[in-house]
Amino acid sequence: MPNQDEVQPVAAWLALARVSEWWPHFANLESAPSPALAEFSVSEQERLRGITAPRRRAQFIVGRLLLRRLLRQLLTPTRTFSVSASDQGPPRLEDQDHDAPELHLALSHSGDWVCAAVAPLALGLDLEATEDRSRARDWPALATMAASPTERRALAALHSPAEQGAGFLRLWTLKEAWFKQQARALDLAVLPRLHTAPANDAAAFNAWVWQTEHCTLALSWSSTLSSTPLPVHWVQSYPVGSGHGPAPTDASGPLGTTAPLHTLAHAKPRPWHVGLPPSA
């Protein structure tokens, strides 16, 4: 994996973890996790102290550890770094090297899953766990709120509630990722005007979407900053204390999809375009 002192291609580096696989290694917040948590910045420590729900604490810790795993792969071995945390906006890498491309960080979590991403351009990342959405849902009603007329017709044409659910999660994650990439708050008035469509032309798409029985993940970027499909590289995410090292996975090229442990990282991403019509 390149480091920040080298000339880097424009690419995104991702790591995925299942919280339940990591949490046994540091479930006792007073003892076992202290070496890892000691690396957290002051703002991260303050943010963590304000989180009381056990699951959310676990998601926060695992997400921050994933970011550090990616940054250690991308930065020079001797480089120290600090990551900020705030209630609004994505995490940020502090004290960046001004002679190198700025690295942008992204995190998303849902249920038992957490995903982290790092890239030299602004990203939008959204993850939705399918197992958290297993109860019956009124997909047409949800689509009325979030989907464009064209998207609603496409969802209605699907044959089963399961297919409709998968289709809705796909368009929802794509739209949330777009808002995040744009640094905009989710706007219910804009949601149905924001259109998603599968893209066949490599120059016409600005998002990848991965989908399995476990979860749906969307990654969005600015097509004005990257005129070619954004390559994605998955990095192994072994739990802290498991005895495994953070070896990178070779996933070069725009359809790089190989990664250990989880089926989502093995799934072939589908190219999509997300955007508002010119008049919006």
Tab-separated table of C-alpha atoms in Angstrom:
chain	number	residue	atom	x	y	z
A	1	MET	CA	0.000	0.000	0.000
A	2	PRO	CA	1.355	3.475	-0.801
A	3	ASN	CA	2.028	6.022	1.911
A	4	GLN	CA	1.219	9.701	1.911
A	5	ASP	CA	4.786	10.708	1.018
A	6	GLU	CA	4.529	8.863	-2.297
A	7	VAL	CA	2.590	9.790	-5.424
A	8	GLN	CA	-0.772	8.123	-4.880
A	9	PRO	CA	-3.408	7.241	-7.439
A	10	VAL	CA	-6.854	8.543	-6.637
A	11	ALA	CA	-8.420	5.575	-4.873
A	12	ALA	CA	-10.471	4.743	-1.796
A	13	TRP	CA	-9.273	2.382	0.928
A	14	LEU	CA	-11.975	0.596	2.919
A	15	ALA	CA	-12.140	-1.645	5.970
A	16	LEU	CA	-15.204	-3.484	7.230
A	17	ALA	CA	-15.799	-5.071	10.619
A	18	ARG	CA	-18.510	-6.894	12.467
A	19	VAL	CA	-18.674	-5.363	15.938
A	20	SER	CA	-19.550	-8.654	17.634
A	21	GLU	CA	-16.287	-10.160	16.344
A	22	TRP	CA	-14.216	-7.306	17.781
A	23	TRP	CA	-16.035	-6.549	21.015
A	24	PRO	CA	-15.006	-9.670	22.997
A	25	HIS	CA	-11.401	-8.469	22.719
A	26	PHE	CA	-12.114	-5.273	24.654
A	27	ALA	CA	-15.590	-5.570	26.157
A	28	ASN	CA	-14.344	-4.309	29.536
A	29	LEU	CA	-13.886	-0.622	28.891
A	30	GLU	CA	-11.948	-0.180	32.133
A	31	SER	CA	-9.086	-2.546	31.295
A	32	ALA	CA	-8.665	-4.498	28.067
A	33	PRO	CA	-9.080	-1.677	25.548
A	34	SER	CA	-6.825	0.840	27.289
A	35	PRO	CA	-3.820	0.461	24.908
A	36	ALA	CA	-6.031	1.044	21.880
A	37	LEU	CA	-8.098	3.818	23.450
A	38	ALA	CA	-4.936	5.595	24.600
A	39	GLU	CA	-4.354	6.522	20.948
A	40	PHE	CA	-7.683	8.308	20.717
A	41	SER	CA	-7.524	12.092	20.465
A	42	VAL	CA	-8.944	14.379	23.145
A	43	SER	CA	-12.047	15.037	21.050
A	44	GLU	CA	-12.546	11.298	20.470
A	45	GLN	CA	-12.236	10.600	24.194
A	46	GLU	CA	-14.759	13.337	24.952
A	47	ARG	CA	-17.153	12.030	22.327
A	48	LEU	CA	-16.842	8.494	23.700
A	49	ARG	CA	-17.576	9.645	27.252
A	50	GLY	CA	-20.823	11.122	25.990
A	51	ILE	CA	-22.000	7.810	24.509
A	52	THR	CA	-23.810	5.666	27.078
A	53	ALA	CA	-25.498	2.996	24.931
A	54	PRO	CA	-23.221	-0.097	24.878
A	55	ARG	CA	-23.835	-0.924	21.206
A	56	ARG	CA	-23.173	2.637	20.096
A	57	ARG	CA	-19.982	2.763	22.202
A	58	ALA	CA	-18.829	-0.432	20.510
A	59	GLN	CA	-19.606	0.956	17.050
A	60	PHE	CA	-17.704	4.154	17.823
A	61	ILE	CA	-14.607	2.357	19.119
A	62	VAL	CA	-14.463	-0.187	16.289
A	63	GLY	CA	-14.949	2.530	13.669
A	64	ARG	CA	-12.105	4.609	15.068
A	65	LEU	CA	-9.820	1.578	15.219
A	66	LEU	CA	-10.626	0.782	11.588
A	67	LEU	CA	-9.695	4.326	10.587
A	68	ARG	CA	-6.357	3.967	12.360
A	69	ARG	CA	-5.706	0.693	10.582
A	70	LEU	CA	-6.236	2.375	7.231
A	71	LEU	CA	-4.159	5.425	8.141
A	72	ARG	CA	-1.251	3.292	9.319
A	73	GLN	CA	-1.256	1.645	5.917
A	74	LEU	CA	-1.379	4.945	4.039
A	75	LEU	CA	0.996	7.088	6.109
A	76	THR	CA	4.730	6.627	6.572
A	77	PRO	CA	5.583	4.228	9.435
A	78	THR	CA	7.138	6.973	11.567
A	79	ARG	CA	4.273	9.418	11.101
A	80	THR	CA	2.168	10.177	14.160
A	81	PHE	CA	-1.364	11.371	13.619
A	82	SER	CA	-4.490	12.463	15.422
A	83	VAL	CA	-8.102	12.075	14.355
A	84	SER	CA	-10.740	14.574	15.405
A	85	ALA	CA	-14.309	13.784	16.384
A	86	SER	CA	-17.344	16.032	16.428
A	87	ASP	CA	-21.088	15.645	16.655
A	88	GLN	CA	-21.411	17.118	13.175
A	89	GLY	CA	-19.560	16.035	10.063
A	90	PRO	CA	-17.065	13.256	9.360
A	91	PRO	CA	-13.874	12.591	11.331
A	92	ARG	CA	-10.841	14.548	10.205
A	93	LEU	CA	-7.139	13.816	10.089
A	94	GLU	CA	-5.372	16.615	11.943
A	95	ASP	CA	-1.937	18.044	11.059
A	96	GLN	CA	-1.982	16.812	7.468
A	97	ASP	CA	1.117	16.974	5.307
A	98	HIS	CA	0.603	20.067	3.140
A	99	ASP	CA	2.948	18.658	0.485
A	100	ALA	CA	0.703	15.618	-0.037
A	101	PRO	CA	-2.941	15.255	-1.101
A	102	GLU	CA	-5.378	15.845	1.736
A	103	LEU	CA	-6.801	12.592	3.060
A	104	HIS	CA	-10.542	12.490	3.701
A	105	LEU	CA	-12.062	10.092	6.236
A	106	ALA	CA	-15.513	8.513	6.338
A	107	LEU	CA	-17.340	6.211	8.741
A	108	SER	CA	-20.714	4.509	8.682
A	109	HIS	CA	-22.323	1.997	11.016
A	110	SER	CA	-25.535	0.027	11.212
A	111	GLY	CA	-26.457	-2.781	13.559
A	112	ASP	CA	-23.490	-5.117	13.943
A	113	TRP	CA	-21.497	-3.592	11.082
A	114	VAL	CA	-19.013	-0.725	10.780
A	115	CYS	CA	-17.195	0.496	7.676
A	116	ALA	CA	-14.358	3.029	7.406
A	117	ALA	CA	-12.916	4.697	4.320
A	118	VAL	CA	-9.938	6.925	3.509
A	119	ALA	CA	-9.277	8.657	0.179
A	120	PRO	CA	-7.566	11.765	-1.234
A	121	LEU	CA	-10.960	13.228	-2.152
A	122	ALA	CA	-14.237	13.827	-0.337
A	123	LEU	CA	-16.301	10.675	0.108
A	124	GLY	CA	-19.814	9.778	1.104
A	125	LEU	CA	-20.216	6.405	2.835
A	126	ASP	CA	-23.465	4.839	4.010
A	127	LEU	CA	-24.085	1.376	5.434
A	128	GLU	CA	-27.412	-0.275	6.222
A	129	ALA	CA	-27.566	-3.642	7.971
A	130	THR	CA	-30.216	-5.924	6.509
A	131	GLU	CA	-30.652	-7.884	9.725
A	132	ASP	CA	-31.830	-4.687	11.432
A	133	ARG	CA	-34.505	-4.314	8.761
A	134	SER	CA	-35.884	-7.873	8.904
A	135	ARG	CA	-39.320	-6.922	10.210
A	136	ALA	CA	-42.071	-6.254	7.701
A	137	ARG	CA	-41.943	-2.755	6.251
A	138	ASP	CA	-44.203	-0.797	3.974
A	139	TRP	CA	-41.691	-0.214	1.184
A	140	PRO	CA	-44.128	1.713	-1.073
A	141	ALA	CA	-44.826	4.153	1.782
A	142	LEU	CA	-41.121	4.633	2.445
A	143	ALA	CA	-40.519	5.100	-1.269
A	144	THR	CA	-43.135	7.857	-1.369
A	145	MET	CA	-40.974	9.803	1.077
A	146	ALA	CA	-37.536	9.091	-0.384
A	147	ALA	CA	-37.808	8.014	-4.031
A	148	SER	CA	-38.346	9.862	-7.275
A	149	PRO	CA	-41.352	8.889	-9.444
A	150	THR	CA	-39.067	6.862	-11.722
A	151	GLU	CA	-37.568	5.068	-8.723
A	152	ARG	CA	-41.014	4.330	-7.272
A	153	ARG	CA	-42.113	2.735	-10.531
A	154	ALA	CA	-38.954	0.621	-10.613
A	155	LEU	CA	-39.546	-0.541	-7.025
A	156	ALA	CA	-43.203	-1.332	-7.712
A	157	ALA	CA	-42.155	-3.511	-10.660
A	158	LEU	CA	-40.120	-5.787	-8.384
A	159	HIS	CA	-41.817	-9.099	-7.677
A	160	SER	CA	-41.526	-9.573	-3.922
A	161	PRO	CA	-41.316	-7.539	-0.700
A	162	ALA	CA	-37.769	-8.843	-0.242
A	163	GLU	CA	-36.731	-7.492	-3.651
A	164	GLN	CA	-38.499	-4.215	-2.942
A	165	GLY	CA	-36.694	-3.977	0.395
A	166	ALA	CA	-33.317	-4.590	-1.216
A	167	GLY	CA	-34.105	-2.035	-3.909
A	168	PHE	CA	-35.161	0.567	-1.375
A	169	LEU	CA	-32.033	0.045	0.766
A	170	ARG	CA	-29.922	0.407	-2.357
A	171	LEU	CA	-31.411	3.777	-3.317
A	172	TRP	CA	-31.487	4.945	0.326
A	173	THR	CA	-27.797	4.242	0.954
A	174	LEU	CA	-26.857	5.837	-2.366
A	175	LYS	CA	-28.768	8.995	-1.479
A	176	GLU	CA	-27.392	9.186	2.059
A	177	ALA	CA	-23.865	8.707	0.719
A	178	TRP	CA	-24.463	11.526	-1.782
A	179	PHE	CA	-25.591	13.925	0.958
A	180	LYS	CA	-22.517	13.049	3.031
A	181	GLN	CA	-20.167	13.534	0.084
A	182	GLN	CA	-21.752	16.925	-0.522
A	183	ALA	CA	-21.367	17.811	3.195
A	184	ARG	CA	-25.109	18.444	3.321
A	185	ALA	CA	-27.594	17.439	5.985
A	186	LEU	CA	-30.213	14.914	4.920
A	187	ASP	CA	-33.018	16.989	3.397
A	188	LEU	CA	-36.437	15.361	3.133
A	189	ALA	CA	-37.474	17.917	0.519
A	190	VAL	CA	-34.510	17.046	-1.695
A	191	LEU	CA	-34.649	13.245	-1.236
A	192	PRO	CA	-37.391	12.519	-3.818
A	193	ARG	CA	-35.766	14.878	-6.345
A	194	LEU	CA	-32.389	13.178	-5.988
A	195	HIS	CA	-32.281	10.418	-8.587
A	196	THR	CA	-30.312	7.173	-8.605
A	197	ALA	CA	-29.784	5.009	-11.665
A	198	PRO	CA	-27.522	2.101	-12.623
A	199	ALA	CA	-24.708	3.301	-14.864
A	200	ASN	CA	-23.327	1.444	-17.850
A	201	ASP	CA	-20.987	4.195	-19.035
A	202	ALA	CA	-17.836	4.276	-16.864
A	203	ALA	CA	-17.590	8.046	-17.264
A	204	ALA	CA	-21.170	8.608	-16.116
A	205	PHE	CA	-21.204	7.211	-12.601
A	206	ASN	CA	-20.158	8.563	-9.235
A	207	ALA	CA	-21.017	5.777	-6.796
A	208	TRP	CA	-20.413	2.121	-6.028
A	209	VAL	CA	-22.945	-0.017	-4.207
A	210	TRP	CA	-22.340	-3.422	-2.599
A	211	GLN	CA	-25.225	-5.595	-1.466
A	212	THR	CA	-25.454	-8.956	0.303
A	213	GLU	CA	-27.906	-10.680	2.601
A	214	HIS	CA	-26.147	-8.977	5.537
A	215	CYS	CA	-25.982	-5.337	4.511
A	216	THR	CA	-25.932	-2.709	1.798
A	217	LEU	CA	-23.027	-0.268	1.395
A	218	ALA	CA	-22.813	2.783	-0.868
A	219	LEU	CA	-19.728	4.870	-1.617
A	220	SER	CA	-20.124	8.208	-3.402
A	221	TRP	CA	-17.518	10.620	-4.743
A	222	SER	CA	-17.415	13.754	-6.886
A	223	SER	CA	-17.152	12.913	-10.571
A	224	THR	CA	-15.636	16.366	-11.125
A	225	LEU	CA	-12.650	15.392	-8.952
A	226	SER	CA	-12.168	11.935	-10.418
A	227	SER	CA	-12.960	11.560	-14.120
A	228	THR	CA	-12.505	7.786	-13.996
A	229	PRO	CA	-14.218	5.134	-11.863
A	230	LEU	CA	-12.849	5.328	-8.330
A	231	PRO	CA	-10.728	2.241	-7.551
A	232	VAL	CA	-11.505	0.594	-4.230
A	233	HIS	CA	-9.015	-1.354	-2.122
A	234	TRP	CA	-10.212	-3.423	0.832
A	235	VAL	CA	-7.916	-3.839	3.831
A	236	GLN	CA	-8.076	-6.731	6.269
A	237	SER	CA	-9.690	-5.841	9.573
A	238	TYR	CA	-8.717	-8.454	12.124
A	239	PRO	CA	-9.906	-7.686	15.660
A	240	VAL	CA	-7.519	-6.058	18.106
A	241	GLY	CA	-5.858	-8.740	20.191
A	242	SER	CA	-6.654	-11.549	17.758
A	243	GLY	CA	-2.988	-12.154	16.938
A	244	HIS	CA	-3.362	-11.220	13.262
A	245	GLY	CA	-1.612	-8.336	11.575
A	246	PRO	CA	-3.244	-5.688	9.367
A	247	ALA	CA	-2.032	-7.038	6.023
A	248	PRO	CA	-3.557	-5.218	3.046
A	249	THR	CA	-5.664	-7.101	0.548
A	250	ASP	CA	-4.735	-6.819	-3.116
A	251	ALA	CA	-7.796	-5.356	-4.765
A	252	SER	CA	-6.314	-3.163	-7.454
A	253	GLY	CA	-8.404	-1.716	-10.250
A	254	PRO	CA	-11.846	-0.105	-10.321
A	255	LEU	CA	-13.598	-3.378	-9.528
A	256	GLY	CA	-11.198	-4.517	-6.807
A	257	THR	CA	-13.373	-6.545	-4.481
A	258	THR	CA	-11.310	-9.106	-2.603
A	259	ALA	CA	-11.085	-8.974	1.165
A	260	PRO	CA	-11.093	-11.527	3.969
A	261	LEU	CA	-13.718	-12.263	6.572
A	262	HIS	CA	-16.902	-10.754	5.170
A	263	THR	CA	-19.009	-11.427	2.103
A	264	LEU	CA	-19.758	-7.752	1.509
A	265	ALA	CA	-16.126	-7.071	0.623
A	266	HIS	CA	-16.189	-10.033	-1.785
A	267	ALA	CA	-19.363	-8.840	-3.507
A	268	LYS	CA	-18.910	-7.221	-6.890
A	269	PRO	CA	-19.776	-3.520	-6.620
A	270	ARG	CA	-22.324	-2.122	-9.028
A	271	PRO	CA	-21.763	1.299	-10.632
A	272	TRP	CA	-24.484	3.911	-10.098
A	273	HIS	CA	-25.088	7.546	-10.815
A	274	VAL	CA	-26.579	9.775	-8.112
A	275	GLY	CA	-27.526	13.388	-8.641
A	276	LEU	CA	-30.086	16.133	-8.925
A	277	PRO	CA	-31.544	17.198	-12.271
A	278	PRO	CA	-29.896	20.331	-13.709
A	279	SER	CA	-32.789	22.548	-12.633
A	280	ALA	CA	-32.708	21.371	-8.987
